[in-house]
Short mmCIF file of C-alpha atoms and ligand atoms in Angstrom, two decimals:
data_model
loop_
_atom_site.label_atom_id
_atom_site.label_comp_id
_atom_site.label_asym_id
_atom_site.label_seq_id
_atom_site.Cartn_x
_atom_site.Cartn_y
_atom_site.Cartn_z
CA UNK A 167 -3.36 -21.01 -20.44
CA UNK A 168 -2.99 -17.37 -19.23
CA UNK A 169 -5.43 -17.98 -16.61
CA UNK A 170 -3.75 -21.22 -15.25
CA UNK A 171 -0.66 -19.22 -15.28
CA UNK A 172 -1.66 -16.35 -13.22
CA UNK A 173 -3.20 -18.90 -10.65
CA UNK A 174 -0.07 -20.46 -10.63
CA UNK A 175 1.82 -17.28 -9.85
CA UNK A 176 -0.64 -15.76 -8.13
CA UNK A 177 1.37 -14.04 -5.67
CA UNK A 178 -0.36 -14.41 -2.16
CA UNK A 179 -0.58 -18.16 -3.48
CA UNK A 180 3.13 -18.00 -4.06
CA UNK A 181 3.53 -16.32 -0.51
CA UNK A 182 1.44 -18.70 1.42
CA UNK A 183 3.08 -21.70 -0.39
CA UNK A 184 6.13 -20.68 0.57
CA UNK A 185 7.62 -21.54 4.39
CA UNK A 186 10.63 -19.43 3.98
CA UNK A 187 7.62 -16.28 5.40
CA UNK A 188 6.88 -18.11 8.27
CA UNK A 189 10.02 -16.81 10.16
CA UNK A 190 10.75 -13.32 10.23
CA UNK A 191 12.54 -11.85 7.22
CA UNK A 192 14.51 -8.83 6.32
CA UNK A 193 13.73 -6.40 3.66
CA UNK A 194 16.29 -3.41 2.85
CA UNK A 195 16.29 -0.39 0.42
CA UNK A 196 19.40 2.37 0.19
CA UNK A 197 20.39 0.87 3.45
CA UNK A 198 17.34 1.08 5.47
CA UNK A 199 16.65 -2.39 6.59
CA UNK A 200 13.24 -3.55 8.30
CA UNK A 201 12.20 -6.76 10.07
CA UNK A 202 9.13 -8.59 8.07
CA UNK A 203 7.03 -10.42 10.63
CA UNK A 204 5.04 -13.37 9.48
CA UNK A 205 1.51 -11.65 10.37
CA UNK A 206 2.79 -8.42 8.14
CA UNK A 207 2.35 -7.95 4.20
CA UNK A 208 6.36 -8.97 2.94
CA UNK A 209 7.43 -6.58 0.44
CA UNK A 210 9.50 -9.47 -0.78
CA UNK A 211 6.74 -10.92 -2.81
CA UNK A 212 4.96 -8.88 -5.08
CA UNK A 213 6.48 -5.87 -7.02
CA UNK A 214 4.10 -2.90 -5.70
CA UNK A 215 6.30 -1.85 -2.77
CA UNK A 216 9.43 -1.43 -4.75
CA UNK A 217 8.00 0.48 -7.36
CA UNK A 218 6.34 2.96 -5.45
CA UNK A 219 10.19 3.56 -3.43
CA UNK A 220 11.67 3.62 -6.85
CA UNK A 221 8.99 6.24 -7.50
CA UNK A 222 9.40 8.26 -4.92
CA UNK A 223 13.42 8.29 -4.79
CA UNK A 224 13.64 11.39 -7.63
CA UNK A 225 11.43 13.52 -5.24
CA UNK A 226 12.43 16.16 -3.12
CA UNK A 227 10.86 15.11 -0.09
CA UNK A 228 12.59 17.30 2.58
CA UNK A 229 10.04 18.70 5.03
CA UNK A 230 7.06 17.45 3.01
CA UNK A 231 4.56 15.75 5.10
CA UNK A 232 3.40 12.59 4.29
CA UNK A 233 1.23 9.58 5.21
CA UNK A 234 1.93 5.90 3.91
CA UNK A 235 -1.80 4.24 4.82
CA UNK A 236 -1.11 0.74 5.66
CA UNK A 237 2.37 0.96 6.10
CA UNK A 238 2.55 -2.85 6.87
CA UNK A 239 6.65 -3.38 7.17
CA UNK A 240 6.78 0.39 6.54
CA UNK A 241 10.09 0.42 4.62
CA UNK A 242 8.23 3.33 2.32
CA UNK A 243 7.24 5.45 5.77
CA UNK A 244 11.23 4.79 6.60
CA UNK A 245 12.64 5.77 2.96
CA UNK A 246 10.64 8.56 3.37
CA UNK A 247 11.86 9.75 6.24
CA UNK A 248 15.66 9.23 5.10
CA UNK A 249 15.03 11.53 2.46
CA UNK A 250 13.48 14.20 5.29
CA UNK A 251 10.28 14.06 4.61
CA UNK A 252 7.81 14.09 8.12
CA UNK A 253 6.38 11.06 8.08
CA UNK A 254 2.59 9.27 9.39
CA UNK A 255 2.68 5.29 8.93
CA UNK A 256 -0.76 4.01 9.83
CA UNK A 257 -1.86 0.63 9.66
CA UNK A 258 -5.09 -1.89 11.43
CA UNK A 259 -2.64 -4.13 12.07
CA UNK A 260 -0.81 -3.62 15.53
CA UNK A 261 1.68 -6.14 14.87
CA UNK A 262 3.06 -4.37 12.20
CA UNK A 263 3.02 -1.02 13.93
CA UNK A 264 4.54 -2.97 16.86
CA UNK A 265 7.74 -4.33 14.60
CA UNK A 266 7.72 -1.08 12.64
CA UNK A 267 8.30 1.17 16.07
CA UNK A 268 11.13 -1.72 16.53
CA UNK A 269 12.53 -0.91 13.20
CA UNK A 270 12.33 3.05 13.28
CA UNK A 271 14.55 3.05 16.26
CA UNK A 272 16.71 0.37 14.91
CA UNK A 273 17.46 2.56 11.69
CA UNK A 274 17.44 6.03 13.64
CA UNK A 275 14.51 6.98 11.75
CA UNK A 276 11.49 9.26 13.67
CA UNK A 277 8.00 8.90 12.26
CA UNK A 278 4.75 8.98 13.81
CA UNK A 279 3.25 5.49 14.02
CA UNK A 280 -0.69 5.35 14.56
CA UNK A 281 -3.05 2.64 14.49
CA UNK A 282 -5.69 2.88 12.47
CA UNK A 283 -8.96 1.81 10.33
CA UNK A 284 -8.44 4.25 7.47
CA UNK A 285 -8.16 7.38 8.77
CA UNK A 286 -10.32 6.67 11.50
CA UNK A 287 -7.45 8.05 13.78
CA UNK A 288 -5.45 10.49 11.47
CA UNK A 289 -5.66 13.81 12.88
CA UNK A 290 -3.98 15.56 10.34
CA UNK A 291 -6.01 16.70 7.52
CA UNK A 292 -4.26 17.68 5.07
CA UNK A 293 -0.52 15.87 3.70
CA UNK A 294 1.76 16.96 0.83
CA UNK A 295 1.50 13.14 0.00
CA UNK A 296 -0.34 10.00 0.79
CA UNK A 297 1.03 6.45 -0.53
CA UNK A 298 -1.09 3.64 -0.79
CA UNK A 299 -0.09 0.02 -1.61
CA UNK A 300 -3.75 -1.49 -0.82
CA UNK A 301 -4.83 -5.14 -0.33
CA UNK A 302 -7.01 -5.47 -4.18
CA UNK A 303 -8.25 -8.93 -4.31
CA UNK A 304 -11.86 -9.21 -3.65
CA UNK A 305 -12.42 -11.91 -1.04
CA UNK A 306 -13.33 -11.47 2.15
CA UNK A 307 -10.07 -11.44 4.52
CA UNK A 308 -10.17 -13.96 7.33
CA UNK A 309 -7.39 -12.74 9.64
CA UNK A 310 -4.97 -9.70 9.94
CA UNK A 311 -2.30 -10.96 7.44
CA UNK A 312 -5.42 -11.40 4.63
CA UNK A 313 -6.46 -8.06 5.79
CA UNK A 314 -3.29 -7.46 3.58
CA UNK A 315 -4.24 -8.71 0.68
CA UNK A 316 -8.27 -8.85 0.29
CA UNK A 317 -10.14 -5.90 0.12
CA UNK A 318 -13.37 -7.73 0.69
CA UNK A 319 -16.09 -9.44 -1.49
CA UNK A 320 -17.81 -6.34 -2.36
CA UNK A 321 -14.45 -3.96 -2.35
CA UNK A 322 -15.66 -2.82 0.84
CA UNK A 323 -11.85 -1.11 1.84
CA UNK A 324 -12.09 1.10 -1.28
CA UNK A 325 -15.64 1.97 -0.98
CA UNK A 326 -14.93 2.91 2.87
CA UNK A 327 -11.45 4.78 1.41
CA UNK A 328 -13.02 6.56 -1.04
CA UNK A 329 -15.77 7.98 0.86
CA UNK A 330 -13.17 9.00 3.60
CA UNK A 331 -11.23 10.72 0.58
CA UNK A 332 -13.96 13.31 -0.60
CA UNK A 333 -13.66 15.35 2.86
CA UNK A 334 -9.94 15.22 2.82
CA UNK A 335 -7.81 17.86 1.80
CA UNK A 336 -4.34 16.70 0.82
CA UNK A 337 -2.02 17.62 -2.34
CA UNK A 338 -1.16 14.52 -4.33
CA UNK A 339 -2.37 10.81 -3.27
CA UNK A 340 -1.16 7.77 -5.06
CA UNK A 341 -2.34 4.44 -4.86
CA UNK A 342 -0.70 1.71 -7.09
CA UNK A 343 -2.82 -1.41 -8.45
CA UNK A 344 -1.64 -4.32 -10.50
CA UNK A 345 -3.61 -5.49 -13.68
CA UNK A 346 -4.37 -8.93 -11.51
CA UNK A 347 -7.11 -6.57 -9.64
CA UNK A 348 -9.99 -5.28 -11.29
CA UNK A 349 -9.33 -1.45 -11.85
CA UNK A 350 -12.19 -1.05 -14.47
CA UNK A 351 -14.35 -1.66 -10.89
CA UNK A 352 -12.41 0.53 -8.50
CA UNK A 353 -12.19 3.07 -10.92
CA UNK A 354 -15.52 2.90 -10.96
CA UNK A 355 -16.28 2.60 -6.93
CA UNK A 356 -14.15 6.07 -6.59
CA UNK A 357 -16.63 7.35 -9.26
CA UNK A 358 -19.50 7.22 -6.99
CA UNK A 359 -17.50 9.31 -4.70
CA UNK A 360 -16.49 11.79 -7.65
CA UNK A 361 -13.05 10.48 -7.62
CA UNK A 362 -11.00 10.18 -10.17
CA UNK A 363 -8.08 7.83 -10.87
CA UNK A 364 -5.50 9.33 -13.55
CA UNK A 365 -2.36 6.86 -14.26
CA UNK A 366 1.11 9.03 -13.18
CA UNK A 367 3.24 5.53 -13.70
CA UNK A 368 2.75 2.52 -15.73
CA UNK A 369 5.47 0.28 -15.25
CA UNK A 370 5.46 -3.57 -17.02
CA UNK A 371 7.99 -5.73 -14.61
CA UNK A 372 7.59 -9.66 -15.07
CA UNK A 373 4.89 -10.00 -17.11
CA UNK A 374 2.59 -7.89 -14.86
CA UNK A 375 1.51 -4.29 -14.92
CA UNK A 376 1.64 -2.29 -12.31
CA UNK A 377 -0.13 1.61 -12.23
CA UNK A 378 0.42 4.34 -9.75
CA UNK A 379 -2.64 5.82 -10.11
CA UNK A 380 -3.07 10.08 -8.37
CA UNK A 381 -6.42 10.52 -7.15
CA UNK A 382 -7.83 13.65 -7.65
CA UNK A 383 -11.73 14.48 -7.21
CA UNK A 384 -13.48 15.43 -10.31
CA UNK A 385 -13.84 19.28 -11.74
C1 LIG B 290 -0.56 -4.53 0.34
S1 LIG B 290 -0.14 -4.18 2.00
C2 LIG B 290 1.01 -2.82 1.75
C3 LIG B 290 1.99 -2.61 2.87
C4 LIG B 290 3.04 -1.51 2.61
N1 LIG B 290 2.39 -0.24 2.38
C5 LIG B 290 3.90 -1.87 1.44
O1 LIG B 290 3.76 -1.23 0.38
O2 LIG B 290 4.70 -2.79 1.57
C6 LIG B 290 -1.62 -3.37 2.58
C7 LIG B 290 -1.54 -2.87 4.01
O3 LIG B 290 -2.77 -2.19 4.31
C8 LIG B 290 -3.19 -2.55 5.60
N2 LIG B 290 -4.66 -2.37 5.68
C9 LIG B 290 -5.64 -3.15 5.17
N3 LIG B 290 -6.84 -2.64 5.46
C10 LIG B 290 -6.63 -1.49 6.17
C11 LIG B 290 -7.48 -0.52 6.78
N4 LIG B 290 -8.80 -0.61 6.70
N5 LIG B 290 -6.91 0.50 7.44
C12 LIG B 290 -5.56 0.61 7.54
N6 LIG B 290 -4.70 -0.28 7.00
C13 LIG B 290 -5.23 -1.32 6.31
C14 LIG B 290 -2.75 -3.99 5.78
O4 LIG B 290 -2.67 -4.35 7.13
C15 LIG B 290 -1.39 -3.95 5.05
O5 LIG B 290 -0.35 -3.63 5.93
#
């Protein structure tokens, strides 16, 4: 029953079922508003996005730098910024960056946009935070909006992530995952890398449970 239920709810089901996303939508927090394209992940539908801006709405964030890898809408990169932090957004997919330059002007907001695979293109090598909302299904994407979502049969985007992690040097990273994703096996990808994933939120919203996990590399 629990499984017909979460296939029911299954949220990119829900998304893709729904024809309200085929138009661009709006999505605000504390007053910063962003335009959701139709090809871009729409913080509307699952819960990940808001909890990491609730999350990161106690901390002082003035002058800290910080990158939000795969900003998609990039209403985090933007919240960030309010709050004076100097902020990266870096995504693969250039129609978000495209809509997200758009909606940095339009809320008088200055970040750095860069297109990117990872941190293929990230020049900086060391931030005071990274945020990470990542696509966690396993299934091969098929376009630029599943890019979003899938992560690839074989986890391939945390594999490639984690490897890119062990040479970095940067203070706190946080990635959140939901209990519909299997965290036993990403925990244990970033173990091959000698990563570590600690929980630093646990939050139980709807019926699903969402982490914030900090990944550190192991002692
Ligand atoms: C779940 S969405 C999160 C979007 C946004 N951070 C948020 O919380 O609303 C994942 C984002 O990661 C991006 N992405 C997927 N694979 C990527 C890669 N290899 N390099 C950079 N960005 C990637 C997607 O395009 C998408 O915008």
């Amino acid at each position: 029953m629990r499984a017909i239920l979460k296939k029911i709810t299954h949220p990119f089901l829900k998304y893709t079922s729904q024809k309200y996303f085929s138009k661009p939508r709006i999505y605000g927090f504390e007053g910063i508003k962003v335009k959701v394209m139709p090809e871009v992940f729409p913080p509307h539908c699952t819960l990940s996005t808001k909890i990491l801006l609730e999350y990161l709405k106690p901390l002082d964030l003035n002058e800290k730098t910080l990158l939000e890898l795969g900003s998609g809408s990039g209403i985090i990169a933007l919240y960030a910024a309010s709050k004076g932090a100097k902020v990266t957004a870096s995504d693969i997919n250039t129609i978000a960056l495209t809509a997200l330059k758009e909606n940095s002007s339009q809320n008088g907001l200055d970040i750095e946009i860069v297109e990117s695979d990872l941190f293929q293109n990230i020049k900086q090598q060391r931030f005071d935070y990274i945020i990470i909302n990542p696509p966690y299904y396993a299934k091969q994407p098929k376009n630029i909006k599943e890019q979003a979502w899938f992560c690839g049969e074989n986890f391939e985007y945390f594999q490639k992530l984690f490897e890119e992690l062990t040479t970095r040097t940067d203070h706190t990273i946080l990635m959140i995952l939901s209990q519909d994703c299997d965290i036993m096996h990403i925990k244990h990808i970033a173990k091959q890398w000698s990563l570590h994933l600690t929980i630093e939120q646990e939050q139980t919203k709807l019926l699903e449970q969402n982490y914030i996990f900090r990944i550190s590399k192991d002692d």
